[in-house]
Short mmCIF file of C-alpha atoms in Angstrom, two decimals:
data_model
loop_
_atom_site.label_atom_id
_atom_site.label_comp_id
_atom_site.label_asym_id
_atom_site.label_seq_id
_atom_site.Cartn_x
_atom_site.Cartn_y
_atom_site.Cartn_z
CA MET A 303 -24.12 -0.83 4.57
CA PHE A 304 -21.84 -3.61 5.53
CA ASN A 305 -24.87 -6.60 6.31
CA GLU A 306 -23.95 -8.50 3.29
CA LEU A 307 -20.70 -8.42 2.92
CA LYS A 308 -20.73 -10.17 7.31
CA ASP A 309 -23.08 -12.28 5.80
CA LYS A 310 -21.45 -13.79 3.00
CA ILE A 311 -17.28 -13.41 4.64
CA ASN A 312 -19.31 -15.58 7.79
CA GLU A 313 -19.87 -17.82 4.81
CA ILE A 314 -16.42 -18.76 3.97
CA LYS A 315 -15.50 -18.50 7.52
CA GLU A 316 -17.43 -21.67 8.63
CA MET A 317 -15.96 -22.95 5.22
CA GLY A 318 -12.33 -23.90 7.33
CA TRP A 319 -9.22 -24.12 6.17
CA ILE A 320 -9.90 -23.52 1.88
CA PRO A 321 -6.94 -24.87 -0.89
CA TYR A 322 -5.30 -22.44 -3.30
CA GLU A 323 -3.23 -22.34 -6.32
CA GLN A 324 -0.15 -19.77 -5.13
CA ASN A 325 1.95 -19.50 -1.87
CA ASN A 326 2.51 -15.74 -1.47
CA TYR A 327 0.65 -13.25 0.83
CA GLY A 328 -1.23 -12.03 -1.51
CA ASN A 329 -2.97 -13.79 -3.28
CA VAL A 330 -4.92 -15.50 0.17
CA GLY A 331 -6.29 -11.62 -0.71
CA LEU A 332 -6.60 -13.06 -4.62
CA LYS A 333 -8.76 -15.82 -3.35
CA LEU A 334 -11.01 -14.08 -1.26
CA GLU A 335 -12.02 -12.22 -3.76
CA LYS A 336 -12.47 -15.11 -6.30
CA LEU A 337 -14.94 -17.40 -3.21
CA LEU A 338 -16.63 -13.01 -3.33
CA LYS A 339 -17.38 -13.61 -6.88
CA ILE A 340 -15.14 -10.08 -7.47
CA ASN A 341 -13.74 -8.43 -10.52
CA SER A 342 -11.06 -7.45 -9.56
CA GLU A 343 -9.33 -5.29 -12.40
CA ASN A 344 -9.49 -2.23 -11.51
CA PHE A 345 -7.72 -1.16 -9.20
CA GLU A 346 -8.68 2.48 -8.76
CA ILE A 347 -12.71 2.14 -7.08
CA PRO A 348 -13.45 -0.69 -3.93
CA ASP A 349 -13.82 -4.24 -4.45
CA TYR A 350 -16.63 -4.80 -3.48
CA LYS A 351 -19.81 -3.70 -5.27
CA ASN A 352 -17.80 -0.36 -6.25
CA LYS A 353 -18.18 0.63 -2.07
CA ILE A 354 -15.79 -1.06 0.39
CA GLU A 355 -13.02 -1.53 -0.23
CA ILE A 356 -11.21 -5.43 0.99
CA LYS A 357 -8.29 -5.60 2.97
CA THR A 358 -6.73 -9.01 3.56
CA LYS A 359 -3.86 -10.12 5.84
CA ILE A 360 -1.89 -13.35 6.74
CA SER A 361 -2.39 -12.89 10.60
CA LYS A 362 1.21 -13.34 11.90
CA LYS A 363 3.58 -12.81 9.29
CA GLU A 364 2.12 -9.36 7.35
CA SER A 365 1.70 -5.59 9.28
CA LYS A 366 1.88 -3.28 6.96
CA ILE A 367 -1.48 -2.55 4.56
CA SER A 368 -1.48 -0.54 1.17
CA LEU A 369 -3.98 1.77 1.45
CA PHE A 370 -3.85 2.69 -2.48
CA ASN A 371 -0.96 3.87 -4.53
CA ALA A 372 -0.19 7.63 -5.96
CA THR A 373 2.28 8.02 -8.05
CA PRO A 374 3.93 12.18 -7.84
CA ASP A 375 1.80 14.71 -9.32
CA SER A 376 4.64 17.44 -9.61
CA TYR A 377 6.12 16.51 -13.05
CA LEU A 378 4.79 13.79 -16.03
CA PHE A 379 8.23 12.05 -15.62
CA GLU A 380 8.84 12.17 -11.57
CA ILE A 381 9.39 8.59 -11.22
CA LYS A 382 12.02 8.52 -14.09
CA ARG A 383 13.47 11.46 -12.47
CA ILE A 384 14.10 10.19 -8.94
CA HIS A 385 15.26 6.84 -9.96
CA LYS A 386 17.71 7.86 -12.04
CA LEU A 387 18.89 10.13 -9.14
CA TYR A 388 18.48 8.19 -5.74
CA SER A 389 18.17 4.24 -7.59
CA TYR A 390 20.98 2.08 -5.97
CA SER A 391 21.93 -1.36 -7.50
CA ASP A 392 19.94 -4.39 -6.95
CA ARG A 393 22.01 -6.98 -3.91
CA ASN A 394 20.44 -9.19 -6.66
CA ASP A 395 21.67 -8.16 -9.11
CA SER A 396 24.43 -5.08 -9.22
CA ASN A 397 23.66 -4.07 -12.66
CA TYR A 398 20.22 -3.33 -12.01
CA LYS A 399 18.98 -0.19 -10.18
CA ILE A 400 16.32 0.08 -7.87
CA LEU A 401 14.00 2.27 -5.42
CA ASN A 402 12.78 0.12 -2.75
CA GLN A 403 12.24 2.13 0.40
CA GLU A 404 9.66 3.08 2.72
CA VAL A 405 9.87 6.66 3.75
CA VAL A 406 8.50 9.16 7.04
CA SER A 407 7.60 12.16 7.84
CA ASN A 408 9.81 11.93 11.54
CA LYS A 409 12.31 10.44 10.69
CA LYS A 410 14.95 10.54 7.93
CA VAL A 411 16.02 7.22 5.96
CA ARG A 412 18.98 6.44 4.27
CA ILE A 413 18.40 5.78 0.48
CA LYS A 414 22.14 5.20 -0.94
CA ASP A 415 25.34 7.08 0.25
CA ASN A 416 25.47 10.33 1.31
CA VAL A 417 21.25 10.34 0.87
CA TYR A 418 18.62 10.14 3.25
CA PHE A 419 14.86 10.80 2.23
CA SER A 420 12.22 11.94 4.48
CA LEU A 421 7.83 13.24 4.36
CA ARG A 422 6.60 16.68 4.36
CA VAL A 423 3.10 17.74 5.13
CA ASN A 424 3.46 21.42 2.98
CA ARG A 425 -0.25 22.87 4.31
CA ALA A 426 0.64 26.21 2.66
CA LYS A 427 1.49 24.70 -0.99
CA LYS A 428 -0.61 21.53 0.00
CA VAL A 429 1.58 18.89 -0.86
CA VAL A 430 3.33 16.00 0.71
CA GLN A 431 6.92 16.73 -0.46
CA LEU A 432 9.67 14.42 -0.66
CA MET A 433 12.39 15.75 0.84
CA VAL A 434 15.84 14.91 0.32
CA TYR A 435 18.51 15.60 2.51
CA ASN A 436 22.69 15.00 2.18
CA SER A 437 24.61 13.65 5.09
CA ASN A 438 25.45 17.15 6.66
CA GLY A 439 21.89 17.10 6.48
CA ASN A 440 21.52 19.54 3.80
CA LEU A 441 18.66 20.12 1.65
CA ILE A 442 20.29 18.64 -2.11
CA ASP A 443 15.12 18.34 -3.54
CA ASN A 444 12.26 18.63 -2.77
CA GLN A 445 10.77 18.38 -6.43
CA THR A 446 8.67 15.19 -5.73
CA SER A 447 5.51 16.09 -4.11
CA TRP A 448 1.67 14.03 -4.46
CA SER A 449 -0.35 16.55 -4.08
CA PHE A 450 -3.73 17.11 -0.99
CA GLU A 451 -5.81 16.75 -3.89
CA LEU A 452 -4.48 13.95 -5.09
CA LEU A 453 -4.63 11.85 -1.93
CA LYS A 454 -7.94 13.19 -0.72
CA THR A 455 -9.30 11.77 -4.20
CA LYS A 456 -7.61 8.41 -4.26
CA LEU A 457 -8.42 8.12 -0.51
CA GLU A 458 -11.86 9.11 -0.04
CA ARG A 459 -12.70 6.71 -4.16
CA LYS A 460 -10.76 3.74 -2.72
CA LEU A 461 -11.52 3.58 1.81
CA SER A 462 -14.73 5.37 2.22
CA PHE A 463 -16.15 1.77 3.39
CA LEU A 464 -13.64 -0.40 4.89
CA CYS A 465 -13.00 -4.63 5.05
CA TYR A 466 -10.25 -5.83 6.95
CA VAL A 467 -9.91 -9.56 6.83
CA GLU A 468 -7.38 -11.21 8.81
CA ALA A 469 -6.45 -14.84 7.81
CA ASP A 470 -4.16 -18.21 8.78
CA LYS A 471 -2.09 -20.31 5.84
CA PHE A 472 -0.37 -23.87 5.76
CA TYR A 473 1.38 -26.10 3.51
CA ILE A 474 1.23 -29.35 3.20
CA ASN A 475 1.57 -31.81 0.42
CA GLY A 476 1.86 -29.83 -2.33
CA GLN A 477 -0.84 -27.61 -1.48
CA ASN A 478 -1.50 -24.37 0.44
CA TYR A 479 -4.14 -23.98 2.71
CA VAL A 480 -5.90 -21.05 4.28
CA LYS A 481 -8.67 -20.09 6.88
CA TYR A 482 -10.10 -16.73 6.17
CA LYS A 483 -11.15 -16.08 10.72
CA LYS A 484 -11.65 -12.20 11.84
CA ASP A 485 -13.58 -9.55 10.07
CA SER A 486 -13.74 -5.93 11.41
CA TYR A 487 -15.77 -3.28 9.35
CA TYR A 488 -14.52 0.42 9.09
CA THR A 489 -15.74 3.98 7.86
CA LEU A 490 -13.29 7.38 6.66
CA LYS A 491 -12.90 9.24 9.31
CA ASP A 492 -11.25 13.20 7.50
CA PHE A 493 -8.44 14.00 4.98
CA ASP A 494 -7.25 16.42 7.58
CA ILE A 495 -6.47 13.73 10.34
CA PHE A 496 -5.02 11.48 7.20
CA LEU A 497 -2.28 14.51 6.77
CA ASN A 498 -1.64 14.20 10.78
CA LEU A 499 -1.25 11.15 10.20
CA ILE A 500 1.35 11.12 7.41
CA ASP A 501 3.16 14.42 9.21
CA ASN A 502 3.44 11.82 12.36
CA GLY A 503 5.10 9.11 10.90
CA THR A 504 2.31 6.24 11.15
CA ILE A 505 1.15 6.89 7.86
CA SER A 506 4.64 5.84 4.92
CA PHE A 507 4.27 5.85 1.34
CA ARG A 508 6.36 3.96 0.15
CA PHE A 509 9.41 3.68 -3.12
CA LYS A 510 8.51 0.03 -5.42
CA ILE A 511 10.54 1.07 -9.10
CA GLY A 512 12.14 -1.82 -10.06
CA VAL A 513 14.11 -2.62 -13.61
CA PHE A 514 12.41 -5.48 -16.07
CA LYS A 515 15.55 -7.67 -16.48
CA THR A 516 13.50 -10.36 -19.01
CA GLY A 517 12.07 -9.52 -22.34
CA ASN A 518 12.00 -7.32 -24.78
CA ARG A 519 11.78 -4.26 -22.44
CA THR A 520 15.43 -5.64 -20.11
CA GLY A 521 16.30 -2.72 -18.62
CA GLN A 522 13.59 -0.30 -18.84
CA ILE A 523 12.08 1.23 -15.33
CA HIS A 524 9.05 -1.11 -13.46
CA ASP A 525 7.44 1.11 -11.29
CA HIS A 526 5.36 -1.40 -9.42
CA GLY A 527 3.74 1.94 -7.58
CA THR A 528 3.90 4.10 -4.75
CA SER A 529 2.02 2.53 -2.15
CA VAL A 530 1.02 4.63 1.09
CA THR A 531 0.75 2.66 3.58
CA ILE A 532 0.02 2.28 7.23
CA ASP A 533 0.08 -0.93 9.94
CA LYS A 534 -2.68 -2.55 10.65
CA HIS A 535 -2.55 -2.36 14.08
CA ASN A 536 -3.08 1.16 13.37
CA LEU A 537 -6.20 1.03 11.64
CA SER A 538 -8.60 2.79 14.20
CA LEU A 539 -6.30 6.22 14.53
CA LEU A 540 -6.95 7.18 10.15
CA PHE A 541 -10.80 4.98 11.19
CA ASN A 542 -13.79 4.12 12.88
CA GLU A 543 -14.50 0.89 13.62
CA ILE A 544 -18.23 -0.61 13.45
CA ASP A 545 -19.75 -2.90 16.34
CA ASN A 546 -20.35 -6.09 14.12
#
């Protein structure tokens, strides 16, 4: 399954420092995809030949890996609803309201005054719920949820096979450079393990709800997707690593 991709990445690693165009971390992944001649337009299917998902991170700067994005499927306009109820002022421009927060199951996270978020894996209803509490610890909202069916479909379609690549980067004389130095290969364990990792706080959900600040959509919600994330050091909890 992985041999062809391994060979291609080894060739890229042997290239050493490679110039690339932009200076944000995500683009080292895009540069790798270009070198592998991957069309990255469809984010719902695996990157390499529609079979293997590739995740690329800067070795010393990035720890969290976004596994996939999953909009709550409890109600059609749920993102709009929670933004209206629980958003807070953008620190860069108080005229705009945003909701950019990582949420876990094993603790309550303060969102703003008198509002705290947590996750709950509800196996009886087969959903992962967003639990909203006030400062007294009283539950005030649990309407937002992701069905097991949605999460399982996205997980298994996107991440049955994973290639994780670490890179170094530097900037000098107006040019960015990247060097791909380590690649690891994994197969997904099972969905129950995924749920257990949500349950114990290893896997988190991150809301990334902003607002358009320019153009004809100024003031409207700009949802960048709700990311399901894991720390790179915990990949072996969700995946079986394949020996190189």
